[in-house]
Amino acid sequence: MANWFFSGLFSRVVTTRYPASPEIAPGTTPGRPVGQQANSELAASAAAAMCPVGAIGAHGRDTTVTLSQCVHCQACRQQPGIAWQNDYQWAAAIPPSDSHRSQPVPRAFKKSLHIRIVDGGSCDSVLNEIKQLGKPFYNMHKLGFFITPSPRHADVLMLTGPVTRHMEAALKATYDAMPHPKWVIAVGSCAISGCVFGSDLMTALHSPPIVPIDVVVPGCPPPPLAILHGLMILAGREGELPPEPAIPVVPADPELRKVTSPEMSP
Amino acid sequence: MIDSNLSATPSALPALAAALGNSVVWQAPADPLHAPIAAADNFVTIVLSCEPENLPLVVRTLTEDADFRFAAIIPCEEGSSFIVAYWFYRSAGHLRVKLRVRVDAAAPTVPSISAIAHAADWHERQAEDLFGLIFSSHPKLGDFVLHEQWREGVNPMRRQFDHAPLATDADPPMPWSPETILETPGAFVMPIGPVYSDYAESAQFFLETVGEDVVRMIPRFFYKYRAVEKLAEGQSIAQVLLKVERFSGTSAVAHAICFSQAVEQITAVDPPPRAQAIRLLLAELERIRHHLSVLSDVCHSTGMIVPSAQVDILEEQMLRLSCRIGGHRYLYGLVIPGGLRRNIEDDQLQLLADEVQRLRSQAAELFSQLQFTSSFLDRFEGVGITPLEKTKNLGLVGPVARASNLAGDLRIAMPYGYYHHIPAFPEALETEGDGYARIRVLFHEIDSSAEIIRATALSIPPGEHALTALTLAGGEALGAVEAPNGAAFHGVNLAPSGTVRRLALITPSFTNWHGFHLAAENFAFQDFPIMMATFGLSMAESDR
Ligand code: SF4
């Protein structure tokens, strides 16, 4: 006879302490590339040239990374001129100056936001990462974030995927069905920039966007902690976040590149 | 480690030649009776061509007499004609058949084969929608991939298709509604989706019902159609690899391997043994994680909180392990044509072996507990049965097929890469074909994948992890890999400059959604989420 009561009781508590304190367990985040000063201009432009989606820019000896375009292909992980930072607090709010940005979340909503997810053609792994938020390790409910079964009860629309033509109408209808005030959080690089699926054919990028976006969480896919960070920012609860990046920047080591990767593009 | 003798058997060819007679022309090998076959070949690809009118006869001979399984229909536009390639495979003799049919692009009509090979049904509907090919005597063509926003007669996969003036802008969309069959008084249709109350992917289901019981389920897919195959055209291998990995992120490794395999066949290279072995470990790691994720959905669908939480913990531990081993929670960016992007050191492999063994015993413990939880079993036993005969007819693959006792795991039936070098493992077969059988298959596969990792991780051959360069070449090949959901095939056609001319993604979710209606017939409302969960399919993988 299975005794679920005891097996539940004897499982230790696994839930992360983030945002009260940084999460330092290995494997919670893939990290992200960040620009740094390269040894030479040549090294900086080499770094820019190797990114398959053009997320890396070179300005003299400095490199920059546009995270909302990065697809986490790991090609630049050991590239001189790029540092790989093992943090996860990389969500960002769209500046209030942007005309599409909604008003900040009022005080009354801060500790209880109800979320409706719209899958605009995502790859499934980003949905899986969002799913982790409701599971024991991340448990967003304790922070006051809930998934709601109806758009009528939703405060936040969580958008994933590049928004295919077939999902446009459903996305609009969902947004329209939500009562005011409402906010939108775009999760994953493809929801922000279209990423490798952005094209005029099926996933046209709209300007202005179909729904106004307030907070973006780049990454392909962003780990659960980054999405949690995005929700905290959306709720205007930056004050509760741990101040430092959890794990310091790892400088790229040119010696790690023992064998050059195969030349693939003509 | 056993050394299996898996080279192809040439003796199968004369028998096949006799069966097919002169309804086909042999292209490769040109002379089937005296075909030289290198002993090292893992499989033989036979290229045949036939006239459109002979097609049904040839397909019948292949599938019914010669025991071939249908794999794919891959049309490709060449100048003023279409080459429609029909792919079949057979475990015995390790044979693959590519049957080419040429039709004029101005009047592209071929006979439908879906009455003979039911698995071809969706392939034909898809080709009709995307290419404008007509499959004569097919019972149901039109409105499949492209929804009502598209004017009829617009075929985005045609080469001359110009997507600047959009099909949607010209005239208002035709209203669409499902075709219902119930005429009983009080019958109604309950729509579900495409936006769900939880984390489900976009798709729509119409449940035809008279009240308590659902008589029939009408699915509407392709809400997530991103036209990956079209976007790939004209792009470099590196660019296409990004898409192949990301169109279905939860099976990224399998699809990256499948695509790489096809490119390696075309460029006639073999990745170094170390790369092949590590690819196998990554694929098995992904399989374990994927199955745990499906089992988590299964437990959630019954609302059993404690077992759900226990599976969830295992799943997140596997995600973290993947990230520690491969730098990415879904193992993106590791597999590239020619090998691996970077080496995984032996101490990492040791970590992998240890952690997987730990998780394996926890999963086994969980399984034994679930087997004695009657409130759990009651929800799955006898629910959503896929009978063997129909499963076979529709050519279903993966855990869903194995739960109905239909063998065909490509790791065993058509071993590729390092699967030649690992100890033989049994295929996880069950007979009932119900929800509970599917759950058992998933648990057994978790266990066998863990065993494969245990037996392999610590004896990985040393050496390079990638070829230093890939010589570009043009050509065409079919990659075949057992993805977590079942057999995946990637048809890749490269131009001599190395850009992709045509990419065809045949995914196990596409194959198996075609058979979902077998399970979803005459059921109770509350069983629907349970059936969805035990099928464990991905919409992203199916829609592309
Ligand atoms: S990880 Fe890949 S996509 Fe992201 S910046 Fe580096 S090279 Fe570009």
PDB file of C-alpha atoms in Angstrom, chain B residues 368-530:
ATOM      1  CA  SER B 368       6.198   1.064  -7.408  1.00  0.00           C
ATOM      2  CA  GLN B 369       4.175   3.368  -5.175  1.00  0.00           C
ATOM      3  CA  LEU B 370       1.937   4.450  -8.038  1.00  0.00           C
ATOM      4  CA  GLN B 371       1.308   0.834  -8.986  1.00  0.00           C
ATOM      5  CA  PHE B 372      -0.341   0.329  -5.623  1.00  0.00           C
ATOM      6  CA  THR B 373      -2.420   3.496  -5.606  1.00  0.00           C
ATOM      7  CA  SER B 374      -5.874   2.440  -6.690  1.00  0.00           C
ATOM      8  CA  SER B 375      -7.212   6.000  -7.012  1.00  0.00           C
ATOM      9  CA  PHE B 376      -4.431   6.607  -9.543  1.00  0.00           C
ATOM     10  CA  LEU B 377      -4.886   3.379 -11.486  1.00  0.00           C
ATOM     11  CA  ASP B 378      -8.653   3.833 -11.708  1.00  0.00           C
ATOM     12  CA  ARG B 379      -8.175   6.928 -13.801  1.00  0.00           C
ATOM     13  CA  PHE B 380      -5.901   5.258 -16.366  1.00  0.00           C
ATOM     14  CA  GLU B 381      -6.843   1.622 -16.710  1.00  0.00           C
ATOM     15  CA  GLY B 382      -8.936   1.093 -19.807  1.00  0.00           C
ATOM     16  CA  VAL B 383      -8.884   4.803 -20.645  1.00  0.00           C
ATOM     17  CA  GLY B 384      -7.988   5.940 -24.158  1.00  0.00           C
ATOM     18  CA  ILE B 385      -7.279   2.554 -25.718  1.00  0.00           C
ATOM     19  CA  THR B 386      -5.449   2.451 -29.047  1.00  0.00           C
ATOM     20  CA  PRO B 387      -5.979  -1.042 -30.479  1.00  0.00           C
ATOM     21  CA  LEU B 388      -2.925  -2.676 -32.029  1.00  0.00           C
ATOM     22  CA  GLU B 389      -4.432  -3.156 -35.467  1.00  0.00           C
ATOM     23  CA  LYS B 390      -5.350   0.514 -35.853  1.00  0.00           C
ATOM     24  CA  THR B 391      -2.133   1.670 -34.271  1.00  0.00           C
ATOM     25  CA  LYS B 392      -0.304  -0.289 -36.914  1.00  0.00           C
ATOM     26  CA  ASN B 393      -2.524   1.048 -39.664  1.00  0.00           C
ATOM     27  CA  LEU B 394      -1.837   4.639 -38.723  1.00  0.00           C
ATOM     28  CA  GLY B 395       1.852   3.884 -38.314  1.00  0.00           C
ATOM     29  CA  LEU B 396       2.024   5.333 -34.809  1.00  0.00           C
ATOM     30  CA  VAL B 397       5.449   5.580 -33.209  1.00  0.00           C
ATOM     31  CA  GLY B 398       7.169   5.957 -29.878  1.00  0.00           C
ATOM     32  CA  PRO B 399       5.815   5.186 -26.417  1.00  0.00           C
ATOM     33  CA  VAL B 400       2.230   5.444 -27.686  1.00  0.00           C
ATOM     34  CA  ALA B 401       2.811   2.648 -30.218  1.00  0.00           C
ATOM     35  CA  ARG B 402       4.829   0.548 -27.802  1.00  0.00           C
ATOM     36  CA  ALA B 403       1.984   0.668 -25.286  1.00  0.00           C
ATOM     37  CA  SER B 404      -0.080  -1.139 -27.939  1.00  0.00           C
ATOM     38  CA  ASN B 405       2.638  -3.717 -28.526  1.00  0.00           C
ATOM     39  CA  LEU B 406       3.828  -2.201 -31.798  1.00  0.00           C
ATOM     40  CA  ALA B 407       7.611  -2.424 -31.913  1.00  0.00           C
ATOM     41  CA  GLY B 408       9.700  -0.026 -33.967  1.00  0.00           C
ATOM     42  CA  ASP B 409      12.093   1.829 -31.683  1.00  0.00           C
ATOM     43  CA  LEU B 410      14.633   3.145 -34.210  1.00  0.00           C
ATOM     44  CA  ARG B 411      17.440   2.713 -31.697  1.00  0.00           C
ATOM     45  CA  ILE B 412      16.826  -1.031 -32.073  1.00  0.00           C
ATOM     46  CA  ALA B 413      15.172  -1.350 -35.479  1.00  0.00           C
ATOM     47  CA  MET B 414      17.614   0.918 -37.335  1.00  0.00           C
ATOM     48  CA  PRO B 415      20.513   1.625 -34.969  1.00  0.00           C
ATOM     49  CA  TYR B 416      22.394   4.806 -35.720  1.00  0.00           C
ATOM     50  CA  GLY B 417      25.469   6.488 -34.315  1.00  0.00           C
ATOM     51  CA  TYR B 418      26.764   4.961 -31.119  1.00  0.00           C
ATOM     52  CA  TYR B 419      23.727   2.727 -30.614  1.00  0.00           C
ATOM     53  CA  HIS B 420      25.683   0.019 -32.436  1.00  0.00           C
ATOM     54  CA  HIS B 421      28.160  -0.129 -29.595  1.00  0.00           C
ATOM     55  CA  ILE B 422      25.982  -0.368 -26.532  1.00  0.00           C
ATOM     56  CA  PRO B 423      24.661  -3.555 -24.938  1.00  0.00           C
ATOM     57  CA  ALA B 424      21.348  -4.683 -26.358  1.00  0.00           C
ATOM     58  CA  PHE B 425      18.358  -3.403 -24.422  1.00  0.00           C
ATOM     59  CA  PRO B 426      14.770  -4.596 -24.654  1.00  0.00           C
ATOM     60  CA  GLU B 427      12.070  -2.503 -26.263  1.00  0.00           C
ATOM     61  CA  ALA B 428       9.527  -1.435 -23.639  1.00  0.00           C
ATOM     62  CA  LEU B 429       6.430  -3.135 -24.984  1.00  0.00           C
ATOM     63  CA  GLU B 430       3.032  -3.387 -23.324  1.00  0.00           C
ATOM     64  CA  THR B 431      -0.134  -4.924 -24.715  1.00  0.00           C
ATOM     65  CA  GLU B 432      -3.212  -3.123 -23.377  1.00  0.00           C
ATOM     66  CA  GLY B 433      -2.758   0.146 -25.277  1.00  0.00           C
ATOM     67  CA  ASP B 434      -4.535   2.125 -22.547  1.00  0.00           C
ATOM     68  CA  GLY B 435      -3.398   5.090 -20.479  1.00  0.00           C
ATOM     69  CA  TYR B 436      -1.843   2.871 -17.841  1.00  0.00           C
ATOM     70  CA  ALA B 437       0.163   0.946 -20.457  1.00  0.00           C
ATOM     71  CA  ARG B 438       1.538   4.228 -21.776  1.00  0.00           C
ATOM     72  CA  ILE B 439       2.577   5.251 -18.271  1.00  0.00           C
ATOM     73  CA  ARG B 440       4.352   1.927 -17.766  1.00  0.00           C
ATOM     74  CA  VAL B 441       6.206   2.341 -21.066  1.00  0.00           C
ATOM     75  CA  LEU B 442       7.414   5.762 -19.935  1.00  0.00           C
ATOM     76  CA  PHE B 443       8.700   4.416 -16.622  1.00  0.00           C
ATOM     77  CA  HIS B 444      10.388   1.459 -18.322  1.00  0.00           C
ATOM     78  CA  GLU B 445      12.071   3.742 -20.818  1.00  0.00           C
ATOM     79  CA  ILE B 446      13.337   6.008 -18.060  1.00  0.00           C
ATOM     80  CA  ASP B 447      14.878   2.934 -16.511  1.00  0.00           C
ATOM     81  CA  SER B 448      16.410   1.620 -19.728  1.00  0.00           C
ATOM     82  CA  SER B 449      17.793   5.047 -20.645  1.00  0.00           C
ATOM     83  CA  ALA B 450      19.348   5.289 -17.206  1.00  0.00           C
ATOM     84  CA  GLU B 451      20.845   1.849 -17.741  1.00  0.00           C
ATOM     85  CA  ILE B 452      22.264   2.915 -21.114  1.00  0.00           C
ATOM     86  CA  ILE B 453      23.841   5.956 -19.484  1.00  0.00           C
ATOM     87  CA  ARG B 454      25.259   3.821 -16.685  1.00  0.00           C
ATOM     88  CA  ALA B 455      26.746   1.313 -19.102  1.00  0.00           C
ATOM     89  CA  THR B 456      28.161   3.926 -21.469  1.00  0.00           C
ATOM     90  CA  ALA B 457      29.090   7.069 -19.584  1.00  0.00           C
ATOM     91  CA  LEU B 458      32.254   5.741 -18.042  1.00  0.00           C
ATOM     92  CA  SER B 459      33.694   4.069 -21.123  1.00  0.00           C
ATOM     93  CA  ILE B 460      33.442   6.887 -23.626  1.00  0.00           C
ATOM     94  CA  PRO B 461      36.227   6.627 -26.213  1.00  0.00           C
ATOM     95  CA  PRO B 462      38.876   9.353 -25.945  1.00  0.00           C
ATOM     96  CA  GLY B 463      39.699  11.611 -28.833  1.00  0.00           C
ATOM     97  CA  GLU B 464      38.363  14.665 -30.582  1.00  0.00           C
ATOM     98  CA  HIS B 465      34.819  15.857 -30.052  1.00  0.00           C
ATOM     99  CA  ALA B 466      34.319  17.272 -33.555  1.00  0.00           C
ATOM    100  CA  LEU B 467      35.731  17.177 -37.040  1.00  0.00           C
ATOM    101  CA  THR B 468      37.831  20.242 -37.665  1.00  0.00           C
ATOM    102  CA  ALA B 469      36.007  21.070 -40.860  1.00  0.00           C
ATOM    103  CA  LEU B 470      33.074  19.898 -42.885  1.00  0.00           C
ATOM    104  CA  THR B 471      33.577  19.735 -46.629  1.00  0.00           C
ATOM    105  CA  LEU B 472      30.497  21.204 -48.195  1.00  0.00           C
ATOM    106  CA  ALA B 473      28.629  19.158 -50.755  1.00  0.00           C
ATOM    107  CA  GLY B 474      25.239  19.111 -52.363  1.00  0.00           C
ATOM    108  CA  GLY B 475      22.823  16.224 -52.127  1.00  0.00           C
ATOM    109  CA  GLU B 476      19.893  14.796 -50.345  1.00  0.00           C
ATOM    110  CA  ALA B 477      19.529  12.540 -47.316  1.00  0.00           C
ATOM    111  CA  LEU B 478      17.102  11.435 -44.665  1.00  0.00           C
ATOM    112  CA  GLY B 479      18.079  11.599 -41.004  1.00  0.00           C
ATOM    113  CA  ALA B 480      16.293   9.115 -38.752  1.00  0.00           C
ATOM    114  CA  VAL B 481      16.375   9.292 -34.983  1.00  0.00           C
ATOM    115  CA  GLU B 482      14.281   7.943 -32.137  1.00  0.00           C
ATOM    116  CA  ALA B 483      13.203  11.175 -30.454  1.00  0.00           C
ATOM    117  CA  PRO B 484      11.596  11.007 -26.991  1.00  0.00           C
ATOM    118  CA  ASN B 485       8.151  10.886 -28.620  1.00  0.00           C
ATOM    119  CA  GLY B 486       9.117   8.359 -31.306  1.00  0.00           C
ATOM    120  CA  ALA B 487      10.638   8.153 -34.749  1.00  0.00           C
ATOM    121  CA  ALA B 488      11.683  11.504 -36.255  1.00  0.00           C
ATOM    122  CA  PHE B 489      12.818  11.928 -39.853  1.00  0.00           C
ATOM    123  CA  HIS B 490      14.513  14.971 -41.333  1.00  0.00           C
ATOM    124  CA  GLY B 491      14.689  15.214 -45.101  1.00  0.00           C
ATOM    125  CA  VAL B 492      17.537  17.543 -45.984  1.00  0.00           C
ATOM    126  CA  ASN B 493      18.462  18.743 -49.452  1.00  0.00           C
ATOM    127  CA  LEU B 494      21.634  20.811 -49.716  1.00  0.00           C
ATOM    128  CA  ALA B 495      22.830  22.951 -52.596  1.00  0.00           C
ATOM    129  CA  PRO B 496      26.505  22.436 -53.538  1.00  0.00           C
ATOM    130  CA  SER B 497      27.316  25.720 -51.783  1.00  0.00           C
ATOM    131  CA  GLY B 498      26.091  24.169 -48.561  1.00  0.00           C
ATOM    132  CA  THR B 499      22.872  26.129 -48.179  1.00  0.00           C
ATOM    133  CA  VAL B 500      19.671  24.290 -47.466  1.00  0.00           C
ATOM    134  CA  ARG B 501      17.431  23.938 -50.501  1.00  0.00           C
ATOM    135  CA  ARG B 502      14.685  22.032 -48.788  1.00  0.00           C
ATOM    136  CA  LEU B 503      14.081  20.871 -45.254  1.00  0.00           C
ATOM    137  CA  ALA B 504      11.309  18.480 -44.307  1.00  0.00           C
ATOM    138  CA  LEU B 505      10.637  17.760 -40.649  1.00  0.00           C
ATOM    139  CA  ILE B 506       8.615  14.619 -40.000  1.00  0.00           C
ATOM    140  CA  THR B 507       8.068  14.517 -36.297  1.00  0.00           C
ATOM    141  CA  PRO B 508       6.671  11.852 -33.975  1.00  0.00           C
ATOM    142  CA  SER B 509       4.100  14.278 -32.577  1.00  0.00           C
ATOM    143  CA  PHE B 510       2.761  14.875 -36.084  1.00  0.00           C
ATOM    144  CA  THR B 511       2.557  11.125 -36.652  1.00  0.00           C
ATOM    145  CA  ASN B 512       0.889  10.418 -33.333  1.00  0.00           C
ATOM    146  CA  TRP B 513      -1.623  13.265 -33.225  1.00  0.00           C
ATOM    147  CA  HIS B 514      -2.967  11.645 -36.361  1.00  0.00           C
ATOM    148  CA  GLY B 515      -3.842   8.650 -34.203  1.00  0.00           C
ATOM    149  CA  PHE B 516      -5.138  10.547 -31.180  1.00  0.00           C
ATOM    150  CA  HIS B 517      -8.729  10.111 -32.316  1.00  0.00           C
ATOM    151  CA  LEU B 518      -8.364   6.342 -31.796  1.00  0.00           C
ATOM    152  CA  ALA B 519      -8.117   6.949 -28.086  1.00  0.00           C
ATOM    153  CA  ALA B 520     -10.501   9.884 -27.962  1.00  0.00           C
ATOM    154  CA  GLU B 521     -13.741   8.184 -28.909  1.00  0.00           C
ATOM    155  CA  ASN B 522     -16.777   7.670 -26.685  1.00  0.00           C
ATOM    156  CA  PHE B 523     -15.221   8.880 -23.479  1.00  0.00           C
ATOM    157  CA  ALA B 524     -16.281  10.856 -20.435  1.00  0.00           C
ATOM    158  CA  PHE B 525     -15.492  14.575 -20.305  1.00  0.00           C
ATOM    159  CA  GLN B 526     -13.208  14.309 -17.327  1.00  0.00           C
ATOM    160  CA  ASP B 527     -11.023  11.747 -19.110  1.00  0.00           C
ATOM    161  CA  PHE B 528      -9.997  14.137 -21.854  1.00  0.00           C
ATOM    162  CA  PRO B 529      -7.114  15.841 -19.995  1.00  0.00           C
ATOM    163  CA  ILE B 530      -5.958  12.410 -18.878  1.00  0.00           C
TER     164      ILE B 530
END
